[in-house]
PDB file of C-alpha atoms in Angstrom:
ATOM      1  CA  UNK A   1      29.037 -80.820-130.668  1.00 42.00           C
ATOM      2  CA  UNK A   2      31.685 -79.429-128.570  1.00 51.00           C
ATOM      3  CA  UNK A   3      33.126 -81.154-125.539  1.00 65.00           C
ATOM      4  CA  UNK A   4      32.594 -79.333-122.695  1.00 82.00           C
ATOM      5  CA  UNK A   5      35.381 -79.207-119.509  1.00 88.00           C
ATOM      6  CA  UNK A   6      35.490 -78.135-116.190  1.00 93.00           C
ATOM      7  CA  UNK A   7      38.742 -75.821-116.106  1.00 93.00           C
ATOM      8  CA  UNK A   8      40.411 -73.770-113.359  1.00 95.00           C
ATOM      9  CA  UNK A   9      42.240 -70.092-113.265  1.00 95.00           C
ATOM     10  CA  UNK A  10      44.163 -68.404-110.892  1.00 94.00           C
ATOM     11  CA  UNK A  11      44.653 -64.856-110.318  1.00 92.00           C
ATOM     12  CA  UNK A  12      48.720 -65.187-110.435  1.00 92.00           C
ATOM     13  CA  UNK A  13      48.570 -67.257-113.301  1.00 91.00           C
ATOM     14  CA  UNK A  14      47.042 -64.614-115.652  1.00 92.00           C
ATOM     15  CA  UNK A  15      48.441 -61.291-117.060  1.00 88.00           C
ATOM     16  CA  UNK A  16      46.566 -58.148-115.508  1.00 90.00           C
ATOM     17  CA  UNK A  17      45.398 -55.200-117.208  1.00 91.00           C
ATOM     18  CA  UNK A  18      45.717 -51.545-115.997  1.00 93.00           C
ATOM     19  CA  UNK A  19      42.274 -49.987-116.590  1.00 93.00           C
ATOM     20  CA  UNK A  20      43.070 -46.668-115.317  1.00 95.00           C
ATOM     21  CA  UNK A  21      47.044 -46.540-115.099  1.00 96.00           C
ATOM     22  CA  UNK A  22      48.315 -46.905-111.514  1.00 96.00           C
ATOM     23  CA  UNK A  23      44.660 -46.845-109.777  1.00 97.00           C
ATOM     24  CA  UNK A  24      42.952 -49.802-111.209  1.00 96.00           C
ATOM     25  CA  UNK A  25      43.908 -53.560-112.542  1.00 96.00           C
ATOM     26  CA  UNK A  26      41.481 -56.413-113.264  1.00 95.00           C
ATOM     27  CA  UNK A  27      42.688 -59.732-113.533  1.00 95.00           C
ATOM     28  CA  UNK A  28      40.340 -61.335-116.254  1.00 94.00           C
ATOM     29  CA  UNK A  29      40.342 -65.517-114.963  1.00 95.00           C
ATOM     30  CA  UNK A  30      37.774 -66.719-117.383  1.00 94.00           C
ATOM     31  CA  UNK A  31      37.090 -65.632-120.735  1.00 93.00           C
ATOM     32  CA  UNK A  32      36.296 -66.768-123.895  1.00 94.00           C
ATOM     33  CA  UNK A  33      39.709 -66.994-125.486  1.00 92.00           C
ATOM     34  CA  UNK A  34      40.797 -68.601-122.496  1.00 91.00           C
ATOM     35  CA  UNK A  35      38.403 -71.188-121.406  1.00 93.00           C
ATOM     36  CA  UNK A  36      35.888 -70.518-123.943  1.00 92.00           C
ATOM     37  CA  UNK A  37      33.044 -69.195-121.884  1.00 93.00           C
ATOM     38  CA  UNK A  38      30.331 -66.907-123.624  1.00 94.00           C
ATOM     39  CA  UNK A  39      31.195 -64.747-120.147  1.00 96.00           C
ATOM     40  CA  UNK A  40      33.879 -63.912-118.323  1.00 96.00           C
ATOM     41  CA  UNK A  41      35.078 -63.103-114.815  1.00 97.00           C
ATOM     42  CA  UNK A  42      37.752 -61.198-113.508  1.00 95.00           C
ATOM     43  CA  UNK A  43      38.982 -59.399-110.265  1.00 97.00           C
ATOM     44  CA  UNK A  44      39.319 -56.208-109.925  1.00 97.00           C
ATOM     45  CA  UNK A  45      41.696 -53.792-107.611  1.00 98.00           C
ATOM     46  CA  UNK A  46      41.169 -50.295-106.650  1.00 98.00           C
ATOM     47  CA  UNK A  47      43.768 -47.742-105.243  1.00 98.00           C
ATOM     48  CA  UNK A  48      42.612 -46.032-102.279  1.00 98.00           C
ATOM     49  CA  UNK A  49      41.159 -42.513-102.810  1.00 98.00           C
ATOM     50  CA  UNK A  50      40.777 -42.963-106.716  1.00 98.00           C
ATOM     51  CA  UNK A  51      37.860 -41.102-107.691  1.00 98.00           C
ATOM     52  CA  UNK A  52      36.559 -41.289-111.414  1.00 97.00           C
ATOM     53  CA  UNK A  53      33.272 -41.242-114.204  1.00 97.00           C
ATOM     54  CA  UNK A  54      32.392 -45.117-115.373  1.00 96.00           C
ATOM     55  CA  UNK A  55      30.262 -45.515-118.244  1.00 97.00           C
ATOM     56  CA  UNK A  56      28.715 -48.390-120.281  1.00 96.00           C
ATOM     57  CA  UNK A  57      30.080 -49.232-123.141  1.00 95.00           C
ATOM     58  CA  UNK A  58      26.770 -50.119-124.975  1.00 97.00           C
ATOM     59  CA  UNK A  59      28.179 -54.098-125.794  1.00 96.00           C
ATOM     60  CA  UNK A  60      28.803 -55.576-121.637  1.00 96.00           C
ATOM     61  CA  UNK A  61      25.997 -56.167-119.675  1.00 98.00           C
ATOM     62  CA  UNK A  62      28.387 -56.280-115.794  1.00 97.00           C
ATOM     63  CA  UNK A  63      28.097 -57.851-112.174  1.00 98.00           C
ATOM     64  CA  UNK A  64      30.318 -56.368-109.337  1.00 98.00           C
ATOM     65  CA  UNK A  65      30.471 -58.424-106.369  1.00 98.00           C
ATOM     66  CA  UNK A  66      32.291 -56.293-103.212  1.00 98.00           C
ATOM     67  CA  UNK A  67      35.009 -58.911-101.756  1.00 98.00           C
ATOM     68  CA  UNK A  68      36.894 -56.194 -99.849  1.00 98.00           C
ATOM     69  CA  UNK A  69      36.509 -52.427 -99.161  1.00 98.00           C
ATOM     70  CA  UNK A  70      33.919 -49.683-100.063  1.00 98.00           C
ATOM     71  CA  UNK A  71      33.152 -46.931-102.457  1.00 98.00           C
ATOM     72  CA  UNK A  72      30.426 -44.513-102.917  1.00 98.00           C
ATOM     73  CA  UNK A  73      28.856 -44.518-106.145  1.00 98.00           C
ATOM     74  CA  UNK A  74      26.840 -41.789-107.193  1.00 98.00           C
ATOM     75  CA  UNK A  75      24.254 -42.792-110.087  1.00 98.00           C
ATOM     76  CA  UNK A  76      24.850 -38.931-112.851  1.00 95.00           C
ATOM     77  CA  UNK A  77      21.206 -38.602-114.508  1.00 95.00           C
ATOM     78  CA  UNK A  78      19.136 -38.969-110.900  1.00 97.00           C
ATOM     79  CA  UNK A  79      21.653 -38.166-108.055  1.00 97.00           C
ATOM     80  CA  UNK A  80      20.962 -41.763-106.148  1.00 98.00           C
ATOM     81  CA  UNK A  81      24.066 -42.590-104.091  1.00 98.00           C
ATOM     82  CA  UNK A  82      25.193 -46.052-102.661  1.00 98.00           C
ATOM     83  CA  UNK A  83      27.628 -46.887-100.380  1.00 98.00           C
ATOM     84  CA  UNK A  84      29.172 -50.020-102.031  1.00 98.00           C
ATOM     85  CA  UNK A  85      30.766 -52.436 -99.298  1.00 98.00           C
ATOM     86  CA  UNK A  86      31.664 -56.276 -98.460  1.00 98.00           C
ATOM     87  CA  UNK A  87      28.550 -58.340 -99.482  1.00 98.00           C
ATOM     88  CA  UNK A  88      26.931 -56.004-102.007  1.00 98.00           C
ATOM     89  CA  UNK A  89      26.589 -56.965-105.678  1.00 98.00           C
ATOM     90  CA  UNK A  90      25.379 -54.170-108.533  1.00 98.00           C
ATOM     91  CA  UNK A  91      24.077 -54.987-112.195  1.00 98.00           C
ATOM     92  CA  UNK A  92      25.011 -53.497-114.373  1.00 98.00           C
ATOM     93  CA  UNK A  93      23.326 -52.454-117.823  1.00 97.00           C
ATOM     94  CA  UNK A  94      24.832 -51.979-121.293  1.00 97.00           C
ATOM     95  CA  UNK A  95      24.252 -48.371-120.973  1.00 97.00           C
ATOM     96  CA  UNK A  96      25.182 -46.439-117.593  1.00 97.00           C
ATOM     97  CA  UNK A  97      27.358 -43.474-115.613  1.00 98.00           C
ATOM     98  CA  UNK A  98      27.824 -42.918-112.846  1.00 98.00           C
ATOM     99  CA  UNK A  99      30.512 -41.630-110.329  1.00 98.00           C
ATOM    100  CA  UNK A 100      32.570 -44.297-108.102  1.00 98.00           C
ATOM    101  CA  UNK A 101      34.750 -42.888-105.633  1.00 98.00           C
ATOM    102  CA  UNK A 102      37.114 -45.425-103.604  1.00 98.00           C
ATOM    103  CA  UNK A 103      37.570 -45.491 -99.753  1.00 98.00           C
ATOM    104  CA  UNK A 104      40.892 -45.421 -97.681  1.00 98.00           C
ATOM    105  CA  UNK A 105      41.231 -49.159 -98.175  1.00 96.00           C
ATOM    106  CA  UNK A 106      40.583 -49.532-101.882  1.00 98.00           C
ATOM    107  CA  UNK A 107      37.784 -51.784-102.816  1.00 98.00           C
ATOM    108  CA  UNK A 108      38.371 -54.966-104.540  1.00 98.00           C
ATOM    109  CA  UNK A 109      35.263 -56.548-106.873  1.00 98.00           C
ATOM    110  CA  UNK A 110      34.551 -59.992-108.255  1.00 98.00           C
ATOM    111  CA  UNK A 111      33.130 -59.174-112.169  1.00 97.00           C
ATOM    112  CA  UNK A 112      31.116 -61.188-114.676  1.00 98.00           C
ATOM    113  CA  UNK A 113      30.584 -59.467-117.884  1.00 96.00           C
ATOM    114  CA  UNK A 114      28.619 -60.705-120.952  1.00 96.00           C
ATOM    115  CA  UNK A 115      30.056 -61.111-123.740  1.00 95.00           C
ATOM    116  CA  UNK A 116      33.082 -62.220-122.248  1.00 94.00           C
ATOM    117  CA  UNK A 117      35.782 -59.477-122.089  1.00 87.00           C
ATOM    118  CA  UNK A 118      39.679 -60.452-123.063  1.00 81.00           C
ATOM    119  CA  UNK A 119      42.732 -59.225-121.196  1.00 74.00           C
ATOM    120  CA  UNK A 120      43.578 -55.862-122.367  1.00 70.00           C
ATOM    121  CA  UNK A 121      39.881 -55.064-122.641  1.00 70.00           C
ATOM    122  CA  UNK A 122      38.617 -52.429-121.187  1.00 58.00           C
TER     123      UNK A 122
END
């Protein structure tokens, strides 16, 4: 049986990864490598104005969790649209697309993904 710990991450103690060069960076706190969690949860940081396509990958099930800003997020196959701001939280499937287009003051998102995604992940 393994032991199991409490442990602790901050954001300026791990390396970020660019996830779209120069628009957005996650910081991934706790992941399986790290702390050995079967998830993992990171913060992520939008540039203002960056408009793009996100898509499952088929593996990560994914919570957002809005800590600062707002987006509009347009859901491709039925044309439902959601203005994403403070307080809100979205799941997530394996297997999604839709369009997420970032306000004037960027958006910034708490994120749990299962399985656990690594730094450089994307």
């Amino acid at each position: 049986m393994t032991e199991e710990k409490i442990q602790w991450s901050r954001q300026e103690d791990v390396a970020f990864t660019w996830v779209h060069e120069g628009k957005e960076f996650s910081h991934r706190l706790i992941t399986k490598k790290l702390h050995g969690s079967p998830m993992s949860f990171h913060i992520t940081t939008y540039m203002p104005h960056f408009d793009v396509m996100v898509e499952g990958d088929g593996e990560h099930e994914v919570i957002l969790y809005c800590l600062h800003g707002w987006s509009e997020q347009i859901v491709e196959a039925t044309g439902e649209t959601h203005h994403f701001k403070q307080g809100d939280a979205m799941y997530l499937p394996k297997n999604y697309r839709y369009r997420h287009i970032i306000g004037e003051a960027g958006l910034v998102v708490a994120v749990c993904a299962t399985p656990s995604k690594e730094a450089g992940d994307m």
